[in-house]
Amino acid sequence: MRSFFIPRRRVSVVIPPIANNFVAAESPEGALEHAADLNKRGVSAILNLLGEHYHERTPAYGDAEEYRYLVEEIADRDLDAAVSVKPSQIGLDVGADVFAENLALVVECAVDRGVFVWVDMEDHTTTDATLDAVVENAERDGAAVGVAIQANLKRTGDDLERLADTDVRVRLVKGAYDEPSAVAHQDKARVNEAYESHLEYLFREFEAVSVGSHDPRMVSLARRLHDEYGTPYEIQMLMGVRDDAQFDLAADGVQVTQYAPYGSKWMQYFYRRVMERKENLLFAARAVLT
Ligand code: FAD
């Protein structure tokens, strides 16, 4: 049965040039159209409604409802697309139980509609609650659920061992949060080393692997590991980052999935992308100006 939810933002607001390289749209409609365009070019989509750290139940529930709407539209339009939710967006800052309840609402709907649900990983204080809710939801009949796991965290080897015994799919990322040295590797080279060793474990022990990285070295390693173990894999990259590589890999027969954020909070997200890597602005500006 269809949810009663009607998205709050039906009106299409145009995201200005440069920012629109990184953010699909303001409205869910625009995001769904972006997913359809990606599919036409042989790339799958993961749609993420921008938002995090809600301290009240109402906005957390509201975003969970919007994800249900997206799931229904993805199924109705027969798109090759998934959704990705942030724990603190759907209630983790209110309480682990609120997050688990809202995640269950999204997953229930996704099970009915055959849509995959990803859960992003936030800072290390949220890892246990996130994994508990993800593992619990993956136990539902027909659930297709995955979680981002961060190579910079020292605990990750243990977490992967735990997940290897479940149906949860893993998106291996390097980790985007500044973490204390007690829990995380600080040195970039050490994080890369950990990433490589965890990737090898995933190809060996999991049914399928999602490589969440723009790093050409990790993409090449995934291709080699696939040749060695035969495990299916996909490369996941963010919208606006190495877009050409995304389409080239897809044309070369690699399964590529683009993580495309959308929503009214695009300005903060765009600012983060630019601060993280100033070249992003140059790349995007060049794309607009040439
Ligand atoms: P880096 O280590 O930053 O760079 C390595 C190399 O990649 C560079 O030398 C360059 O060759 C190439 N490269 C990187 N960025 C660019 C660029 N902008 N333009 C051109 N080349 C570039 N983190 C979390 O903590 N939680 C999550 O849930 C999460 N989800 C993610 C989902 C996806 C799909 C992706 C792609 C990333 C996600 N991240 C998440 C972010 C991740 O943790 C890293 O912070 C981020 O991906 C940077 O690491 P990297 O491996 O891509 O490349």
mmCIF file with all atom_site columns, N, CA, C and O in Angstrom, residues 114-143:
data_model
loop_
_atom_site.group_PDB
_atom_site.id
_atom_site.type_symbol
_atom_site.label_atom_id
_atom_site.label_alt_id
_atom_site.label_comp_id
_atom_site.label_asym_id
_atom_site.label_entity_id
_atom_site.label_seq_id
_atom_site.pdbx_PDB_ins_code
_atom_site.Cartn_x
_atom_site.Cartn_y
_atom_site.Cartn_z
_atom_site.occupancy
_atom_site.B_iso_or_equiv
_atom_site.pdbx_formal_charge
_atom_site.auth_seq_id
_atom_site.auth_comp_id
_atom_site.auth_asym_id
_atom_site.auth_atom_id
_atom_site.pdbx_PDB_model_num
ATOM 1   N N  . GLY A 1 114 ? 11.100 -3.759  -3.268 1.00 0.00 ? 114 GLY A N  1
ATOM 2   C CA . GLY A 1 114 ? 12.324 -4.307  -3.859 1.00 0.00 ? 114 GLY A CA 1
ATOM 3   C C  . GLY A 1 114 ? 13.403 -3.262  -4.094 1.00 0.00 ? 114 GLY A C  1
ATOM 4   O O  . GLY A 1 114 ? 14.123 -3.294  -5.094 1.00 0.00 ? 114 GLY A O  1
ATOM 5   N N  . VAL A 1 115 ? 13.524 -2.319  -3.159 1.00 0.00 ? 115 VAL A N  1
ATOM 6   C CA . VAL A 1 115 ? 14.526 -1.250  -3.302 1.00 0.00 ? 115 VAL A CA 1
ATOM 7   C C  . VAL A 1 115 ? 15.588 -1.399  -2.204 1.00 0.00 ? 115 VAL A C  1
ATOM 8   O O  . VAL A 1 115 ? 15.264 -1.748  -1.065 1.00 0.00 ? 115 VAL A O  1
ATOM 9   N N  . PHE A 1 116 ? 16.839 -1.127  -2.553 1.00 0.00 ? 116 PHE A N  1
ATOM 10  C CA . PHE A 1 116 ? 17.959 -1.265  -1.609 1.00 0.00 ? 116 PHE A CA 1
ATOM 11  C C  . PHE A 1 116 ? 18.045 -0.024  -0.719 1.00 0.00 ? 116 PHE A C  1
ATOM 12  O O  . PHE A 1 116 ? 17.888 1.101   -1.192 1.00 0.00 ? 116 PHE A O  1
ATOM 13  N N  . VAL A 1 117 ? 18.331 -0.246  0.571  1.00 0.00 ? 117 VAL A N  1
ATOM 14  C CA . VAL A 1 117 ? 18.503 0.870   1.510  1.00 0.00 ? 117 VAL A CA 1
ATOM 15  C C  . VAL A 1 117 ? 19.931 0.861   2.059  1.00 0.00 ? 117 VAL A C  1
ATOM 16  O O  . VAL A 1 117 ? 20.370 -0.114  2.678  1.00 0.00 ? 117 VAL A O  1
ATOM 17  N N  . TRP A 1 118 ? 20.642 1.968   1.809  1.00 0.00 ? 118 TRP A N  1
ATOM 18  C CA . TRP A 1 118 ? 21.969 2.149   2.402  1.00 0.00 ? 118 TRP A CA 1
ATOM 19  C C  . TRP A 1 118 ? 21.865 3.013   3.645  1.00 0.00 ? 118 TRP A C  1
ATOM 20  O O  . TRP A 1 118 ? 20.999 3.891   3.731  1.00 0.00 ? 118 TRP A O  1
ATOM 21  N N  . VAL A 1 119 ? 22.774 2.783   4.586  1.00 0.00 ? 119 VAL A N  1
ATOM 22  C CA . VAL A 1 119 ? 22.865 3.653   5.757  1.00 0.00 ? 119 VAL A CA 1
ATOM 23  C C  . VAL A 1 119 ? 24.282 4.223   5.789  1.00 0.00 ? 119 VAL A C  1
ATOM 24  O O  . VAL A 1 119 ? 25.260 3.463   5.795  1.00 0.00 ? 119 VAL A O  1
ATOM 25  N N  . ASP A 1 120 ? 24.385 5.539   5.753  1.00 0.00 ? 120 ASP A N  1
ATOM 26  C CA . ASP A 1 120 ? 25.696 6.190   5.847  1.00 0.00 ? 120 ASP A CA 1
ATOM 27  C C  . ASP A 1 120 ? 26.233 5.993   7.264  1.00 0.00 ? 120 ASP A C  1
ATOM 28  O O  . ASP A 1 120 ? 25.469 5.762   8.199  1.00 0.00 ? 120 ASP A O  1
ATOM 29  N N  . MET A 1 121 ? 27.553 6.117   7.405  1.00 0.00 ? 121 MET A N  1
ATOM 30  C CA . MET A 1 121 ? 28.126 6.035   8.754  1.00 0.00 ? 121 MET A CA 1
ATOM 31  C C  . MET A 1 121 ? 28.612 7.416   9.165  1.00 0.00 ? 121 MET A C  1
ATOM 32  O O  . MET A 1 121 ? 29.308 8.079   8.405  1.00 0.00 ? 121 MET A O  1
ATOM 33  N N  . GLU A 1 122 ? 28.259 7.830   10.380 1.00 0.00 ? 122 GLU A N  1
ATOM 34  C CA . GLU A 1 122 ? 28.709 9.123   10.890 1.00 0.00 ? 122 GLU A CA 1
ATOM 35  C C  . GLU A 1 122 ? 29.891 8.897   11.848 1.00 0.00 ? 122 GLU A C  1
ATOM 36  O O  . GLU A 1 122 ? 30.601 7.911   11.728 1.00 0.00 ? 122 GLU A O  1
ATOM 37  N N  . ASP A 1 123 ? 30.122 9.809   12.796 1.00 0.00 ? 123 ASP A N  1
ATOM 38  C CA . ASP A 1 123 ? 31.354 9.689   13.581 1.00 0.00 ? 123 ASP A CA 1
ATOM 39  C C  . ASP A 1 123 ? 31.349 8.456   14.493 1.00 0.00 ? 123 ASP A C  1
ATOM 40  O O  . ASP A 1 123 ? 30.309 7.817   14.670 1.00 0.00 ? 123 ASP A O  1
ATOM 41  N N  . HIS A 1 124 ? 32.508 8.134   15.063 1.00 0.00 ? 124 HIS A N  1
ATOM 42  C CA . HIS A 1 124 ? 32.684 6.838   15.739 1.00 0.00 ? 124 HIS A CA 1
ATOM 43  C C  . HIS A 1 124 ? 31.752 6.622   16.932 1.00 0.00 ? 124 HIS A C  1
ATOM 44  O O  . HIS A 1 124 ? 31.519 5.483   17.325 1.00 0.00 ? 124 HIS A O  1
ATOM 45  N N  . THR A 1 125 ? 31.210 7.700   17.497 1.00 0.00 ? 125 THR A N  1
ATOM 46  C CA . THR A 1 125 ? 30.311 7.517   18.649 1.00 0.00 ? 125 THR A CA 1
ATOM 47  C C  . THR A 1 125 ? 28.980 6.902   18.214 1.00 0.00 ? 125 THR A C  1
ATOM 48  O O  . THR A 1 125 ? 28.194 6.471   19.051 1.00 0.00 ? 125 THR A O  1
ATOM 49  N N  . THR A 1 126 ? 28.741 6.865   16.912 1.00 0.00 ? 126 THR A N  1
ATOM 50  C CA . THR A 1 126 ? 27.456 6.346   16.417 1.00 0.00 ? 126 THR A CA 1
ATOM 51  C C  . THR A 1 126 ? 27.575 4.933   15.829 1.00 0.00 ? 126 THR A C  1
ATOM 52  O O  . THR A 1 126 ? 26.571 4.360   15.415 1.00 0.00 ? 126 THR A O  1
ATOM 53  N N  . THR A 1 127 ? 28.796 4.411   15.778 1.00 0.00 ? 127 THR A N  1
ATOM 54  C CA . THR A 1 127 ? 29.000 3.152   15.032 1.00 0.00 ? 127 THR A CA 1
ATOM 55  C C  . THR A 1 127 ? 28.178 1.993   15.608 1.00 0.00 ? 127 THR A C  1
ATOM 56  O O  . THR A 1 127 ? 27.514 1.261   14.860 1.00 0.00 ? 127 THR A O  1
ATOM 57  N N  . ASP A 1 128 ? 28.207 1.827   16.931 1.00 0.00 ? 128 ASP A N  1
ATOM 58  C CA . ASP A 1 128 ? 27.496 0.672   17.510 1.00 0.00 ? 128 ASP A CA 1
ATOM 59  C C  . ASP A 1 128 ? 25.995 0.745   17.245 1.00 0.00 ? 128 ASP A C  1
ATOM 60  O O  . ASP A 1 128 ? 25.391 -0.242  16.806 1.00 0.00 ? 128 ASP A O  1
ATOM 61  N N  . ALA A 1 129 ? 25.410 1.907   17.511 1.00 0.00 ? 129 ALA A N  1
ATOM 62  C CA . ALA A 1 129 ? 23.956 2.037   17.324 1.00 0.00 ? 129 ALA A CA 1
ATOM 63  C C  . ALA A 1 129 ? 23.586 1.844   15.855 1.00 0.00 ? 129 ALA A C  1
ATOM 64  O O  . ALA A 1 129 ? 22.558 1.228   15.525 1.00 0.00 ? 129 ALA A O  1
ATOM 65  N N  . THR A 1 130 ? 24.448 2.355   14.967 1.00 0.00 ? 130 THR A N  1
ATOM 66  C CA . THR A 1 130 ? 24.158 2.225   13.531 1.00 0.00 ? 130 THR A CA 1
ATOM 67  C C  . THR A 1 130 ? 24.206 0.756   13.121 1.00 0.00 ? 130 THR A C  1
ATOM 68  O O  . THR A 1 130 ? 23.291 0.243   12.469 1.00 0.00 ? 130 THR A O  1
ATOM 69  N N  . LEU A 1 131 ? 25.283 0.077   13.522 1.00 0.00 ? 131 LEU A N  1
ATOM 70  C CA . LEU A 1 131 ? 25.416 -1.332  13.127 1.00 0.00 ? 131 LEU A CA 1
ATOM 71  C C  . LEU A 1 131 ? 24.291 -2.182  13.716 1.00 0.00 ? 131 LEU A C  1
ATOM 72  O O  . LEU A 1 131 ? 23.737 -3.056  13.042 1.00 0.00 ? 131 LEU A O  1
ATOM 73  N N  . ASP A 1 132 ? 23.927 -1.922  14.984 1.00 0.00 ? 132 ASP A N  1
ATOM 74  C CA . ASP A 1 132 ? 22.858 -2.717  15.603 1.00 0.00 ? 132 ASP A CA 1
ATOM 75  C C  . ASP A 1 132 ? 21.559 -2.593  14.805 1.00 0.00 ? 132 ASP A C  1
ATOM 76  O O  . ASP A 1 132 ? 20.888 -3.583  14.509 1.00 0.00 ? 132 ASP A O  1
ATOM 77  N N  . ALA A 1 133 ? 21.208 -1.344  14.449 1.00 0.00 ? 133 ALA A N  1
ATOM 78  C CA . ALA A 1 133 ? 19.948 -1.137  13.722 1.00 0.00 ? 133 ALA A CA 1
ATOM 79  C C  . ALA A 1 133 ? 20.009 -1.741  12.320 1.00 0.00 ? 133 ALA A C  1
ATOM 80  O O  . ALA A 1 133 ? 19.031 -2.319  11.837 1.00 0.00 ? 133 ALA A O  1
ATOM 81  N N  . VAL A 1 134 ? 21.169 -1.625  11.682 1.00 0.00 ? 134 VAL A N  1
ATOM 82  C CA . VAL A 1 134 ? 21.310 -2.159  10.320 1.00 0.00 ? 134 VAL A CA 1
ATOM 83  C C  . VAL A 1 134 ? 21.209 -3.692  10.342 1.00 0.00 ? 134 VAL A C  1
ATOM 84  O O  . VAL A 1 134 ? 20.480 -4.294  9.547  1.00 0.00 ? 134 VAL A O  1
ATOM 85  N N  . VAL A 1 135 ? 21.925 -4.312  11.279 1.00 0.00 ? 135 VAL A N  1
ATOM 86  C CA . VAL A 1 135 ? 21.911 -5.782  11.347 1.00 0.00 ? 135 VAL A CA 1
ATOM 87  C C  . VAL A 1 135 ? 20.489 -6.276  11.650 1.00 0.00 ? 135 VAL A C  1
ATOM 88  O O  . VAL A 1 135 ? 19.994 -7.222  11.027 1.00 0.00 ? 135 VAL A O  1
ATOM 89  N N  . GLU A 1 136 ? 19.813 -5.607  12.574 1.00 0.00 ? 136 GLU A N  1
ATOM 90  C CA . GLU A 1 136 ? 18.442 -6.004  12.926 1.00 0.00 ? 136 GLU A CA 1
ATOM 91  C C  . GLU A 1 136 ? 17.521 -5.913  11.705 1.00 0.00 ? 136 GLU A C  1
ATOM 92  O O  . GLU A 1 136 ? 16.735 -6.814  11.439 1.00 0.00 ? 136 GLU A O  1
ATOM 93  N N  . ASN A 1 137 ? 17.647 -4.820  10.958 1.00 0.00 ? 137 ASN A N  1
ATOM 94  C CA . ASN A 1 137 ? 16.771 -4.641  9.788  1.00 0.00 ? 137 ASN A CA 1
ATOM 95  C C  . ASN A 1 137 ? 17.087 -5.611  8.665  1.00 0.00 ? 137 ASN A C  1
ATOM 96  O O  . ASN A 1 137 ? 16.213 -6.004  7.904  1.00 0.00 ? 137 ASN A O  1
ATOM 97  N N  . ALA A 1 138 ? 18.368 -5.986  8.571  1.00 0.00 ? 138 ALA A N  1
ATOM 98  C CA . ALA A 1 138 ? 18.759 -6.918  7.498  1.00 0.00 ? 138 ALA A CA 1
ATOM 99  C C  . ALA A 1 138 ? 18.169 -8.304  7.738  1.00 0.00 ? 138 ALA A C  1
ATOM 100 O O  . ALA A 1 138 ? 18.118 -9.127  6.816  1.00 0.00 ? 138 ALA A O  1
ATOM 101 N N  . GLU A 1 139 ? 17.722 -8.555  8.979  1.00 0.00 ? 139 GLU A N  1
ATOM 102 C CA . GLU A 1 139 ? 17.178 -9.881  9.285  1.00 0.00 ? 139 GLU A CA 1
ATOM 103 C C  . GLU A 1 139 ? 15.746 -10.060 8.768  1.00 0.00 ? 139 GLU A C  1
ATOM 104 O O  . GLU A 1 139 ? 15.204 -11.152 8.763  1.00 0.00 ? 139 GLU A O  1
ATOM 105 N N  . ARG A 1 140 ? 15.096 -8.957  8.364  1.00 0.00 ? 140 ARG A N  1
ATOM 106 C CA . ARG A 1 140 ? 13.742 -9.086  7.799  1.00 0.00 ? 140 ARG A CA 1
ATOM 107 C C  . ARG A 1 140 ? 13.795 -9.880  6.508  1.00 0.00 ? 140 ARG A C  1
ATOM 108 O O  . ARG A 1 140 ? 14.728 -9.726  5.728  1.00 0.00 ? 140 ARG A O  1
ATOM 109 N N  . ASP A 1 141 ? 12.722 -10.615 6.263  1.00 0.00 ? 141 ASP A N  1
ATOM 110 C CA . ASP A 1 141 ? 12.633 -11.371 5.020  1.00 0.00 ? 141 ASP A CA 1
ATOM 111 C C  . ASP A 1 141 ? 12.688 -10.456 3.815  1.00 0.00 ? 141 ASP A C  1
ATOM 112 O O  . ASP A 1 141 ? 11.907 -9.511  3.732  1.00 0.00 ? 141 ASP A O  1
ATOM 113 N N  . GLY A 1 142 ? 13.605 -10.713 2.920  1.00 0.00 ? 142 GLY A N  1
ATOM 114 C CA . GLY A 1 142 ? 13.662 -9.938  1.675  1.00 0.00 ? 142 GLY A CA 1
ATOM 115 C C  . GLY A 1 142 ? 14.337 -8.590  1.798  1.00 0.00 ? 142 GLY A C  1
ATOM 116 O O  . GLY A 1 142 ? 14.359 -7.830  0.828  1.00 0.00 ? 142 GLY A O  1
ATOM 117 N N  . ALA A 1 143 ? 14.885 -8.274  2.974  1.00 0.00 ? 143 ALA A N  1
ATOM 118 C CA . ALA A 1 143 ? 15.512 -6.951  3.138  1.00 0.00 ? 143 ALA A CA 1
ATOM 119 C C  . ALA A 1 143 ? 16.819 -6.873  2.362  1.00 0.00 ? 143 ALA A C  1
ATOM 120 O O  . ALA A 1 143 ? 17.591 -7.834  2.315  1.00 0.00 ? 143 ALA A O  1
#
